[in-house]
GROMACS .gro file of C-alpha atoms in nm:
model
  126
    1MET     CA    1   2.126   0.390   0.922
    2LYS     CA    2   2.101   0.764   0.926
    3LEU     CA    3   1.769   0.956   0.755
    4LYS     CA    4   1.592   1.278   0.685
    5ILE     CA    5   1.247   1.372   0.721
    6THR     CA    6   1.012   1.642   0.627
    7VAL     CA    7   0.703   1.673   0.797
    8ASP     CA    8   0.523   1.986   0.720
    9SER     CA    9   0.855   2.230   0.580
   10LYS     CA   10   1.058   2.117   0.885
   11THR     CA   11   1.358   1.803   0.790
   12TYR     CA   12   1.498   1.546   1.122
   13GLU     CA   13   1.734   1.357   1.057
   14VAL     CA   14   1.679   1.066   1.193
   15ASP     CA   15   1.866   0.761   1.261
   16VAL     CA   16   1.741   0.335   1.222
   17GLU     CA   17   1.814  -0.003   1.236
   18VAL     CA   18   1.739  -0.276   1.099
   19ALA     CA   19   1.567  -0.530   1.369
   20GLU     CA   20   1.487  -0.847   1.048
   21GLU     CA   21   1.563  -0.935   0.692
   22PRO     CA   22   1.202  -0.772   0.611
   23VAL     CA   23   0.924  -0.988   0.431
   24ARG     CA   24   0.905  -0.708   0.025
   25HIS     CA   25   0.554  -0.731  -0.056
   26PRO     CA   26   0.579  -0.556  -0.403
   27GLN     CA   27   0.222  -0.484  -0.440
   28ALA     CA   28   0.229  -0.256  -0.150
   29PHE     CA   29   0.416   0.027  -0.128
   30MET     CA   30   0.319   0.365   0.134
   31VAL     CA   31   0.370   0.686  -0.021
   32MET     CA   32   0.474   0.992   0.128
   33PRO     CA   33   0.350   1.344   0.038
   34SER     CA   34   0.683   1.416  -0.131
   35GLN     CA   35   0.532   1.068  -0.373
   36ALA     CA   36   0.899   0.853  -0.199
   37ARG     CA   37   0.782   0.554  -0.286
   38VAL     CA   38   0.909   0.321   0.111
   39PRO     CA   39   0.824  -0.067   0.099
   40ALA     CA   40   0.544  -0.118   0.330
   41ALA     CA   41   0.590  -0.264   0.649
   42PRO     CA   42   0.626  -0.650   0.679
   43THR     CA   43   0.311  -0.890   0.756
   44ALA     CA   44   0.254  -1.225   0.824
   45PRO     CA   45   0.107  -1.435   0.437
   46ALA     CA   46  -0.220  -1.446   0.523
   47ALA     CA   47  -0.575  -1.745   0.374
   48PRO     CA   48  -0.710  -1.536   0.066
   49THR     CA   49  -1.027  -1.486   0.145
   50ASP     CA   50  -1.167  -1.641  -0.130
   51SER     CA   51  -1.125  -2.026  -0.245
   52GLY     CA   52  -0.952  -2.011  -0.594
   53PRO     CA   53  -0.577  -1.944  -0.651
   54VAL     CA   54  -0.511  -1.553  -0.617
   55ASP     CA   55  -0.238  -1.461  -0.943
   56GLU     CA   56  -0.080  -1.267  -0.712
   57SER     CA   57   0.114  -0.982  -1.000
   58ARG     CA   58  -0.295  -0.909  -1.051
   59VAL     CA   59  -0.373  -0.793  -0.747
   60CYS     CA   60  -0.291  -0.564  -0.441
   61ARG     CA   61  -0.303  -0.646  -0.078
   62SER     CA   62  -0.337  -0.371   0.206
   63PRO     CA   63  -0.023  -0.414   0.369
   64ILE     CA   64  -0.199  -0.283   0.674
   65THR     CA   65  -0.548  -0.350   0.930
   66GLY     CA   66  -0.725  -0.024   0.931
   67THR     CA   67  -1.029   0.144   0.700
   68VAL     CA   68  -1.067   0.229   0.409
   69VAL     CA   69  -1.062   0.581   0.400
   70ARG     CA   70  -1.167   0.670   0.029
   71LEU     CA   71  -1.152   0.543  -0.338
   72VAL     CA   72  -0.923   0.714  -0.561
   73ALA     CA   73  -0.912   0.453  -0.910
   74GLN     CA   74  -1.210   0.323  -1.066
   75PRO     CA   75  -1.306  -0.066  -1.219
   76GLY     CA   76  -1.184   0.000  -1.549
   77GLN     CA   77  -0.973   0.329  -1.514
   78ALA     CA   78  -0.604   0.269  -1.700
   79ILE     CA   79  -0.298   0.261  -1.445
   80GLN     CA   80   0.029   0.319  -1.418
   81PRO     CA   81   0.285   0.155  -1.163
   82GLY     CA   82   0.235   0.430  -0.899
   83ASP     CA   83  -0.084   0.544  -0.951
   84ILE     CA   84  -0.248   0.588  -0.628
   85LEU     CA   85  -0.601   0.329  -0.593
   86LEU     CA   86  -0.690   0.368  -0.256
   87VAL     CA   87  -0.576   0.521   0.061
   88LEU     CA   88  -0.618   0.284   0.403
   89GLU     CA   89  -0.620   0.473   0.811
   90ALA     CA   90  -0.445   0.343   1.060
   91MET     CA   91  -0.315   0.428   1.351
   92LYS     CA   92  -0.445   0.841   1.209
   93MET     CA   93  -0.183   0.747   0.940
   94GLU     CA   94  -0.295   0.760   0.573
   95THR     CA   95  -0.106   0.551   0.385
   96ASN     CA   96  -0.181   0.519   0.002
   97ILE     CA   97  -0.173   0.176  -0.155
   98THR     CA   98   0.011   0.231  -0.549
   99ALA     CA   99  -0.078  -0.017  -0.808
  100PRO     CA  100   0.215  -0.184  -0.879
  101ILE     CA  101   0.254  -0.271  -1.245
  102GLU     CA  102   0.068  -0.076  -1.532
  103GLY     CA  103  -0.259  -0.249  -1.690
  104THR     CA  104  -0.647  -0.153  -1.564
  105VAL     CA  105  -0.863  -0.211  -1.257
  106LYS     CA  106  -1.058  -0.472  -1.284
  107ALA     CA  107  -1.254  -0.440  -0.908
  108ILE     CA  108  -1.183  -0.291  -0.622
  109THR     CA  109  -1.377  -0.503  -0.375
  110VAL     CA  110  -1.343  -0.267  -0.093
  111ASN     CA  111  -1.595   0.012   0.027
  112ALA     CA  112  -1.526   0.302   0.184
  113GLY     CA  113  -1.555   0.364   0.532
  114ASP     CA  114  -1.485  -0.012   0.505
  115GLY     CA  115  -1.257  -0.187   0.746
  116VAL     CA  116  -0.939  -0.406   0.649
  117LYS     CA  117  -0.689  -0.683   0.765
  118ALA     CA  118  -0.339  -0.688   0.677
  119ASN     CA  119  -0.293  -0.951   0.318
  120GLN     CA  120  -0.618  -0.872   0.192
  121VAL     CA  121  -0.665  -0.821  -0.182
  122VAL     CA  122  -0.836  -0.534  -0.179
  123VAL     CA  123  -0.747  -0.426  -0.616
  124GLU     CA  124  -0.751  -0.712  -0.873
  125LEU     CA  125  -0.561  -0.538  -1.186
  126ASP     CA  126  -0.663  -0.727  -1.557
   0.00000   0.00000   0.00000
């Protein structure tokens, strides 16, 4: 598949090959500066860190292992799909974690500077 990617106002045409069928994680997206939504890279499911069951439709999980750069949303804030909740950094690249649904931020389970693992719950929604 051919894609056009623009970085710093320069457009590049690249060929991309999908090696295997990706696993879909609808609650986490990478957002490029142009605000185009691209599904996060597939990750192996990890066991939840808490002992109770998790309502997957009401949480956002980290698509990558990285460090929390900054929190954008706050508990109690009303959100729309695509709103940026927090920003992670891994390998010198920032990844925006966005809201998958309309709702209210119930809790943010991480702080700026925290390390997170792939598939870790980082935001709970109401």
